[in-house]
Tab-separated table of C-alpha atoms and ligand atoms in Angstrom:
chain	number	residue	atom	x	y	z
R	8	MET	CA	-21.302	-58.491	15.510
R	9	SER	CA	-17.815	-60.140	15.729
R	10	THR	CA	-14.420	-58.849	16.259
R	11	PHE	CA	-11.406	-59.829	14.172
R	12	ALA	CA	-7.731	-58.948	14.084
R	13	ILE	CA	-4.928	-58.904	11.441
R	14	LEU	CA	-1.127	-58.774	11.534
R	15	THR	CA	1.767	-58.864	9.293
R	16	SER	CA	4.591	-61.068	10.121
R	17	GLY	CA	8.172	-61.836	8.731
R	18	GLY	CA	9.647	-59.919	5.860
R	19	ASP	CA	7.521	-57.207	4.633
R	20	SER	CA	6.318	-57.138	0.904
R	21	PRO	CA	4.628	-54.640	-1.338
R	22	GLY	CA	0.997	-55.113	-1.203
R	23	MET	CA	0.509	-56.294	2.324
R	24	ASN	CA	-1.141	-52.900	2.906
R	25	CYS	CA	-3.757	-53.604	0.327
R	26	ALA	CA	-4.580	-56.957	1.782
R	27	ILE	CA	-5.107	-55.226	5.171
R	28	ARG	CA	-7.303	-52.659	3.633
R	29	ALA	CA	-9.679	-55.004	1.719
R	30	PHE	CA	-9.741	-57.356	4.943
R	31	THR	CA	-10.693	-54.359	7.195
R	32	ARG	CA	-13.242	-52.734	4.962
R	33	THR	CA	-14.903	-56.040	3.992
R	34	LEU	CA	-15.506	-56.834	7.778
R	35	ILE	CA	-16.567	-53.179	8.627
R	36	PHE	CA	-19.062	-53.219	5.618
R	37	SER	CA	-20.800	-56.216	7.188
R	38	GLY	CA	-20.919	-54.681	10.622
R	39	HIS	CA	-17.984	-56.251	12.175
R	40	LYS	CA	-15.092	-54.680	14.396
R	41	VAL	CA	-11.419	-54.938	13.318
R	42	TYR	CA	-8.146	-54.551	15.281
R	43	GLY	CA	-4.850	-54.123	13.659
R	44	VAL	CA	-2.034	-55.860	15.707
R	45	LYS	CA	1.253	-53.866	15.564
R	46	LYS	CA	4.596	-55.426	14.696
R	47	GLY	CA	3.376	-59.119	14.101
R	48	TYR	CA	3.587	-61.715	16.795
R	49	GLU	CA	5.618	-59.492	19.094
R	50	GLY	CA	2.757	-57.010	19.106
R	51	LEU	CA	0.215	-59.965	19.725
R	52	ILE	CA	2.173	-61.107	22.749
R	53	ALA	CA	2.275	-57.515	24.046
R	54	GLY	CA	-1.371	-56.942	23.247
R	55	ASP	CA	-0.498	-54.005	21.070
R	56	PHE	CA	-3.887	-53.707	19.152
R	57	ILE	CA	-5.407	-50.597	17.306
R	58	LYS	CA	-8.894	-50.250	16.440
R	59	LEU	CA	-9.278	-49.929	12.740
R	60	LYS	CA	-11.793	-47.779	11.176
R	61	ALA	CA	-12.567	-47.633	7.414
R	62	SER	CA	-10.539	-44.391	7.333
R	63	SER	CA	-7.587	-45.992	9.105
R	64	VAL	CA	-6.732	-48.043	6.102
R	65	GLY	CA	-7.157	-44.972	3.689
R	66	ASN	CA	-4.356	-43.803	1.430
R	67	ILE	CA	-2.256	-46.910	2.150
R	68	LEU	CA	-2.975	-48.786	-1.068
R	69	GLN	CA	-0.086	-47.461	-2.924
R	70	ARG	CA	2.403	-47.699	-0.086
R	71	GLY	CA	4.960	-50.418	0.188
R	72	GLY	CA	5.984	-52.087	3.457
R	73	THR	CA	3.175	-52.705	6.083
R	74	PHE	CA	1.610	-49.812	8.067
R	75	LEU	CA	1.141	-52.269	10.983
R	76	GLN	CA	4.771	-52.975	10.881
R	77	SER	CA	6.292	-56.681	11.075
R	78	SER	CA	8.733	-58.676	13.113
R	79	ARG	CA	10.200	-62.104	13.083
R	80	SER	CA	9.283	-63.422	16.474
R	81	GLU	CA	11.284	-66.127	18.075
R	82	GLU	CA	9.128	-65.959	21.199
R	83	PHE	CA	5.972	-66.958	19.352
R	84	LYS	CA	7.734	-70.393	18.629
R	85	ASP	CA	7.315	-70.976	22.364
R	86	LYS	CA	3.811	-72.278	23.592
R	87	LYS	CA	4.182	-70.239	26.823
R	88	PHE	CA	4.254	-66.989	24.626
R	89	ARG	CA	1.459	-68.138	22.468
R	90	LYS	CA	-0.608	-68.551	25.600
R	91	ILE	CA	0.131	-64.979	26.648
R	92	ALA	CA	-0.889	-63.845	23.000
R	93	TYR	CA	-4.003	-65.998	23.352
R	94	ASP	CA	-5.130	-64.461	26.640
R	95	LYS	CA	-4.535	-61.054	24.862
R	96	LEU	CA	-6.982	-61.784	22.058
R	97	LYS	CA	-9.483	-63.152	24.600
R	98	GLU	CA	-9.269	-60.003	26.710
R	99	SER	CA	-10.039	-57.852	23.554
R	100	ASN	CA	-12.901	-60.357	22.658
R	101	ILE	CA	-11.338	-61.114	19.342
R	102	ASP	CA	-12.916	-63.890	17.442
R	103	GLY	CA	-10.349	-64.523	14.772
R	104	LEU	CA	-6.959	-63.655	13.517
R	105	ALA	CA	-5.696	-63.165	9.951
R	106	VAL	CA	-1.912	-63.586	9.494
R	107	ILE	CA	-0.382	-62.068	6.413
R	108	GLY	CA	3.298	-63.543	6.070
R	109	GLY	CA	5.263	-66.510	4.722
R	110	ASP	CA	5.489	-70.028	5.967
R	111	GLY	CA	7.207	-69.250	9.307
R	112	SER	CA	4.217	-66.944	9.939
R	113	PHE	CA	1.816	-69.689	8.899
R	114	LYS	CA	3.423	-72.175	11.210
R	115	GLY	CA	2.749	-69.694	14.158
R	116	ALA	CA	-0.741	-69.159	13.066
R	117	TYR	CA	-1.631	-72.806	12.917
R	118	ALA	CA	0.150	-73.489	16.323
R	119	LEU	CA	-2.358	-70.937	17.687
R	120	TRP	CA	-5.260	-73.073	16.344
R	121	GLU	CA	-3.629	-76.290	17.453
R	122	ASP	CA	-2.974	-75.286	20.910
R	123	PHE	CA	-6.229	-73.203	21.737
R	124	LYS	CA	-8.380	-73.905	18.740
R	125	PHE	CA	-8.256	-70.000	18.105
R	126	PRO	CA	-9.740	-69.257	14.519
R	127	VAL	CA	-6.928	-68.231	12.043
R	128	ILE	CA	-6.797	-67.513	8.377
R	129	GLY	CA	-3.478	-67.102	6.668
R	130	ILE	CA	-2.700	-64.849	3.651
R	131	PRO	CA	0.468	-65.544	1.733
R	132	GLY	CA	2.899	-62.450	1.719
R	133	THR	CA	6.533	-62.604	0.844
R	134	ILE	CA	8.463	-61.597	-2.079
R	135	ASP	CA	10.089	-65.035	-2.258
R	136	ASN	CA	6.982	-66.764	-3.756
R	137	ASP	CA	7.952	-69.900	-1.967
R	138	ILE	CA	4.792	-71.042	-0.208
R	139	SER	CA	3.558	-74.568	-1.448
R	140	GLY	CA	-0.106	-74.835	-2.062
R	141	THR	CA	-0.310	-71.364	-3.761
R	142	ASP	CA	0.955	-70.186	-7.120
R	143	TYR	CA	1.472	-66.759	-5.800
R	144	THR	CA	2.502	-64.641	-2.783
R	145	ILE	CA	1.833	-60.973	-2.471
R	146	GLY	CA	4.867	-58.803	-3.135
R	147	HIS	CA	6.575	-61.068	-5.673
R	148	ASP	CA	5.572	-59.352	-8.935
R	149	THR	CA	6.804	-55.921	-7.516
R	150	ALA	CA	10.120	-57.411	-6.296
R	151	VAL	CA	10.756	-58.843	-9.754
R	152	HIS	CA	9.921	-55.523	-11.321
R	153	THR	CA	12.402	-53.794	-9.176
R	154	ALA	CA	15.075	-56.527	-9.864
R	155	VAL	CA	14.602	-56.466	-13.651
R	156	ASP	CA	14.701	-52.590	-13.783
R	157	ALA	CA	17.945	-52.743	-11.758
R	158	VAL	CA	19.554	-55.510	-14.146
R	159	ASP	CA	18.378	-53.239	-17.129
R	160	LYS	CA	20.532	-50.318	-15.708
R	161	ILE	CA	23.490	-52.431	-15.036
R	162	ARG	CA	23.344	-53.958	-18.521
R	163	ASP	CA	24.239	-50.486	-19.805
R	164	THR	CA	27.533	-50.656	-18.106
R	165	ALA	CA	28.013	-54.276	-18.885
R	166	PHE	CA	27.855	-53.506	-22.477
R	167	SER	CA	29.801	-50.182	-22.531
R	168	HIS	CA	32.754	-51.710	-20.690
R	169	ASP	CA	32.434	-55.455	-21.830
R	170	ARG	CA	32.035	-56.576	-18.343
R	171	VAL	CA	30.829	-59.564	-16.390
R	172	PHE	CA	28.343	-58.822	-13.788
R	173	LEU	CA	27.143	-61.081	-10.904
R	174	ILE	CA	23.978	-59.543	-9.782
R	175	GLU	CA	22.688	-60.976	-6.584
R	176	VAL	CA	18.855	-61.232	-5.793
R	177	MET	CA	17.024	-62.278	-2.717
R	178	GLY	CA	15.586	-65.668	-2.049
R	179	ARG	CA	16.994	-67.545	0.913
R	180	ARG	CA	15.518	-70.784	-0.194
R	181	SER	CA	13.597	-69.547	-3.209
R	182	SER	CA	14.866	-69.429	-6.818
R	183	SER	CA	11.658	-67.637	-8.094
R	184	ILE	CA	12.979	-64.059	-8.136
R	185	ALA	CA	16.331	-65.239	-9.620
R	186	ILE	CA	14.674	-67.198	-12.528
R	187	LYS	CA	12.085	-64.673	-13.412
R	188	THR	CA	14.614	-61.813	-13.332
R	189	ALA	CA	16.975	-63.711	-15.486
R	190	LEU	CA	14.431	-64.419	-17.988
R	191	CYS	CA	13.054	-61.028	-18.124
R	192	SER	CA	16.386	-59.276	-18.361
R	193	GLY	CA	18.005	-61.666	-20.819
R	194	ALA	CA	20.867	-62.767	-18.434
R	195	GLU	CA	23.242	-65.409	-19.657
R	196	ASN	CA	22.901	-67.661	-16.630
R	197	VAL	CA	21.393	-68.105	-13.221
R	198	VAL	CA	22.750	-69.440	-10.084
R	199	LEU	CA	20.276	-71.072	-7.776
R	200	PRO	CA	20.040	-71.059	-3.944
R	201	ASN	CA	21.523	-73.936	-2.091
R	202	GLN	CA	23.129	-75.523	-5.043
R	203	GLU	CA	26.705	-75.920	-5.922
R	204	VAL	CA	27.921	-73.369	-8.413
R	205	ASP	CA	28.550	-74.954	-11.790
R	206	TYR	CA	31.580	-72.995	-12.787
R	207	GLN	CA	32.208	-74.682	-16.080
R	208	ASP	CA	28.760	-73.876	-17.105
R	209	LEU	CA	29.219	-70.078	-16.245
R	210	VAL	CA	32.579	-69.968	-18.117
R	211	GLN	CA	30.916	-71.614	-21.086
R	212	SER	CA	28.216	-68.999	-21.116
R	213	ILE	CA	30.917	-66.252	-21.297
R	214	LYS	CA	32.775	-68.112	-24.054
R	215	ARG	CA	29.514	-68.492	-26.112
R	216	GLY	CA	28.798	-64.861	-25.854
R	217	GLU	CA	32.557	-64.000	-26.873
R	218	SER	CA	32.308	-66.332	-29.818
R	219	ARG	CA	29.690	-63.905	-31.285
R	220	GLY	CA	31.435	-60.790	-30.262
R	221	LYS	CA	29.610	-60.154	-26.965
R	222	LYS	CA	32.053	-59.696	-24.190
R	223	GLY	CA	29.790	-58.578	-21.344
R	224	SER	CA	27.642	-61.179	-19.515
R	225	ILE	CA	25.055	-61.048	-16.919
R	226	PHE	CA	24.564	-63.735	-14.218
R	227	ILE	CA	21.834	-63.636	-11.816
R	228	VAL	CA	22.731	-65.220	-8.406
R	229	ALA	CA	20.146	-66.179	-5.956
R	230	GLU	CA	21.390	-65.153	-2.366
R	231	GLY	CA	20.814	-68.580	-0.955
R	232	ALA	CA	21.600	-69.087	2.724
R	233	ARG	CA	23.775	-66.138	2.927
R	234	GLU	CA	23.806	-62.686	1.336
R	235	GLY	CA	27.030	-61.985	-0.330
R	236	ARG	CA	27.927	-65.417	-2.023
R	237	SER	CA	28.440	-63.569	-5.326
R	238	TYR	CA	31.685	-62.395	-3.883
R	239	ASP	CA	32.914	-65.927	-3.327
R	240	ILE	CA	31.937	-66.765	-7.257
R	241	GLN	CA	33.762	-63.522	-8.151
R	242	LYS	CA	36.896	-64.771	-6.445
R	243	ASN	CA	36.777	-68.192	-7.949
R	244	LEU	CA	36.023	-66.985	-11.448
R	245	GLN	CA	39.252	-64.822	-11.179
R	246	ALA	CA	41.505	-67.298	-9.373
R	247	LYS	CA	40.439	-70.479	-11.441
R	248	TYR	CA	39.564	-69.013	-14.894
R	249	GLY	CA	41.188	-65.568	-14.876
R	250	ILE	CA	37.777	-63.993	-15.380
R	251	SER	CA	37.306	-60.621	-14.077
R	252	SER	CA	33.640	-59.501	-12.806
R	253	ARG	CA	31.791	-57.004	-10.811
R	254	VAL	CA	29.200	-57.789	-8.053
R	255	CYS	CA	26.011	-55.907	-7.392
R	256	ILE	CA	23.866	-57.104	-4.594
R	257	LEU	CA	20.308	-55.598	-5.031
R	258	GLY	CA	19.302	-56.434	-1.338
R	259	HIS	CA	16.343	-54.786	0.352
R	260	ILE	CA	15.442	-52.461	-2.552
R	261	GLN	CA	13.467	-55.480	-3.692
R	262	ARG	CA	11.376	-55.614	-0.570
R	263	GLY	CA	10.313	-52.004	-0.821
R	264	GLY	CA	8.443	-49.797	-3.043
R	265	SER	CA	4.880	-49.100	-4.272
R	266	PRO	CA	3.067	-52.291	-5.053
R	267	SER	CA	2.617	-53.153	-8.744
R	268	PRO	CA	-1.090	-53.287	-10.054
R	269	HIS	CA	-0.805	-57.185	-10.147
R	270	ASP	CA	0.229	-57.302	-6.355
R	271	ARG	CA	-2.722	-54.605	-5.484
R	272	LEU	CA	-5.202	-56.734	-7.315
R	273	ILE	CA	-4.190	-60.184	-5.979
R	274	ALA	CA	-3.709	-58.510	-2.393
R	275	THR	CA	-7.067	-56.990	-2.436
R	276	GLU	CA	-8.820	-60.222	-3.720
R	277	MET	CA	-7.003	-62.248	-0.970
R	278	GLY	CA	-7.859	-59.781	1.777
R	279	PHE	CA	-11.481	-59.850	0.793
R	280	LEU	CA	-11.678	-63.698	0.691
R	281	ALA	CA	-9.966	-63.795	3.963
R	282	ALA	CA	-12.570	-61.640	5.525
R	283	GLU	CA	-15.350	-63.561	4.063
R	284	SER	CA	-13.895	-66.849	5.168
R	285	PHE	CA	-14.219	-65.634	8.776
R	286	LEU	CA	-17.862	-64.929	8.227
R	287	LYS	CA	-18.477	-68.658	7.435
R	288	PHE	CA	-15.521	-70.027	9.476
R	289	ASP	CA	-15.339	-73.810	9.966
R	290	GLU	CA	-11.680	-74.485	10.090
R	291	PRO	CA	-8.332	-72.719	9.521
R	292	LYS	CA	-7.605	-71.987	5.985
R	293	VAL	CA	-4.979	-70.208	3.776
R	294	ILE	CA	-6.120	-68.129	1.037
R	295	ARG	CA	-4.341	-68.796	-2.153
R	296	GLN	CA	-4.091	-68.387	-5.835
R	297	LYS	CA	-4.306	-71.580	-7.897
R	298	ASN	CA	-4.670	-71.863	-11.614
R	299	GLY	CA	-5.739	-68.280	-11.810
R	300	GLN	CA	-8.327	-68.282	-9.064
R	301	ILE	CA	-8.331	-66.943	-5.649
R	302	SER	CA	-9.557	-69.899	-3.396
R	303	THR	CA	-8.707	-71.483	-0.028
R	304	ALA	CA	-6.271	-74.371	0.999
R	305	SER	CA	-5.591	-76.056	4.130
R	306	PHE	CA	-2.674	-75.090	6.292
R	307	SER	CA	-1.025	-78.474	5.991
R	308	GLU	CA	-1.060	-78.141	2.110
R	309	CYS	CA	0.623	-74.794	2.407
R	310	LEU	CA	3.194	-75.817	5.077
R	311	ALA	CA	4.519	-78.810	3.052
R	312	ASN	CA	8.326	-78.302	2.184
R	313	ASP	CA	8.561	-77.905	-1.565
R	314	ASP	CA	11.503	-76.033	-3.107
R	315	GLY	CA	9.604	-75.494	-6.325
R	316	ILE	CA	12.457	-74.989	-8.650
R	317	ASP	CA	11.104	-73.860	-11.961
R	318	PHE	CA	13.413	-76.259	-14.236
R	319	GLU	CA	11.520	-75.483	-17.297
R	320	HIS	CA	12.426	-71.750	-17.132
R	321	ILE	CA	15.998	-72.569	-16.509
R	322	GLU	CA	16.121	-74.462	-19.593
R	323	VAL	CA	14.604	-71.604	-21.535
R	324	ILE	CA	17.289	-69.217	-20.055
R	325	LYS	CA	20.020	-71.612	-21.231
R	326	LYS	CA	18.480	-72.073	-24.740
R	327	ILE	CA	17.672	-68.440	-25.589
R	328	SER	CA	20.963	-66.754	-24.277
R	329	ILE	CA	23.205	-68.369	-26.855
O	403	F6P	O1	11.125	-61.943	3.095
O	403	F6P	C1	11.881	-62.809	2.386
O	403	F6P	C2	13.283	-62.210	2.309
O	403	F6P	O2	13.449	-60.995	1.912
O	403	F6P	C3	14.301	-63.311	1.812
O	403	F6P	O3	14.278	-62.990	0.225
O	403	F6P	C4	15.730	-62.884	2.339
O	403	F6P	O4	16.523	-63.848	2.238
O	403	F6P	C5	15.228	-62.538	3.749
O	403	F6P	O5	13.814	-62.208	3.669
O	403	F6P	C6	15.930	-61.393	4.435
O	403	F6P	O6	15.397	-61.145	5.668
O	403	F6P	P1	15.707	-60.014	6.703
O	403	F6P	O7	16.649	-59.078	6.075
O	403	F6P	O8	14.498	-59.362	6.933
O	403	F6P	O9	16.236	-60.740	7.819
């Protein structure tokens, strides 16, 4: 019998609980012990572990967030603290650690392997869908659902008042939520993170709509490096082009809520494969979805920098919003 642990790290995302549940029950089914680590790497350093029974992960499938809680740990970037965490894992006779999170969390997990050869498995969980090596990260679908639902509601006002709306969605480096939300809500244009705003293009979109009698327009803005960039765009549209607009920042409502069936399914498959991968562990792996299949990839593939901008979909948004 072996003992394994699981933690969630970085921004929470809907479906993380489904992955914890599948991981825990798969290992208990095979006769192993499982610990949950509270509050991500902070809890790992503190040795804050709770023994999980099959019933401990009951009734969490439908809940958003992570019942283990999460953190963005600065300390874990320092080898001194990773050593403390490693000692805590050893003291509890833990043989392997599964980490659900984004690329920052994966860097931490891989460092634990590189420093101490401690077995780790990564499970991609972030609403941003921005990890290279996997086509999907747990929580993305639910976040897009939430954003599209919100834009549908705002569209009612955009139409009723002939207004231009700048609707800001999450994604510090990732354009994925913005592009999908724009496509699925019929937005007139999309502003990507970390790119200069093309005002001429935005104004043209508004004019194009006006020429066929549509005065309201919806622009989806990816937040980029800083939440609230829509207010700068709003000011410039007014000052340089005399265009009045309203801003709506969707913010953390995109991170919460009950996971969609798609997220429940993928998270369950990923949690299951993570558990199975520990039972035949040879080297650290990340569970990923590639070409519709749940499989494994190396950490190096999943830690490569890749902004992954979906230019094809941007082209579609422009062409069909005429
Ligand atoms: O988890 C990803 C994400 O929601 C990004 O889209 C966003 O930029 C960031 O986290 C916000 O982080 P927090 O509010 O947790 O500091």
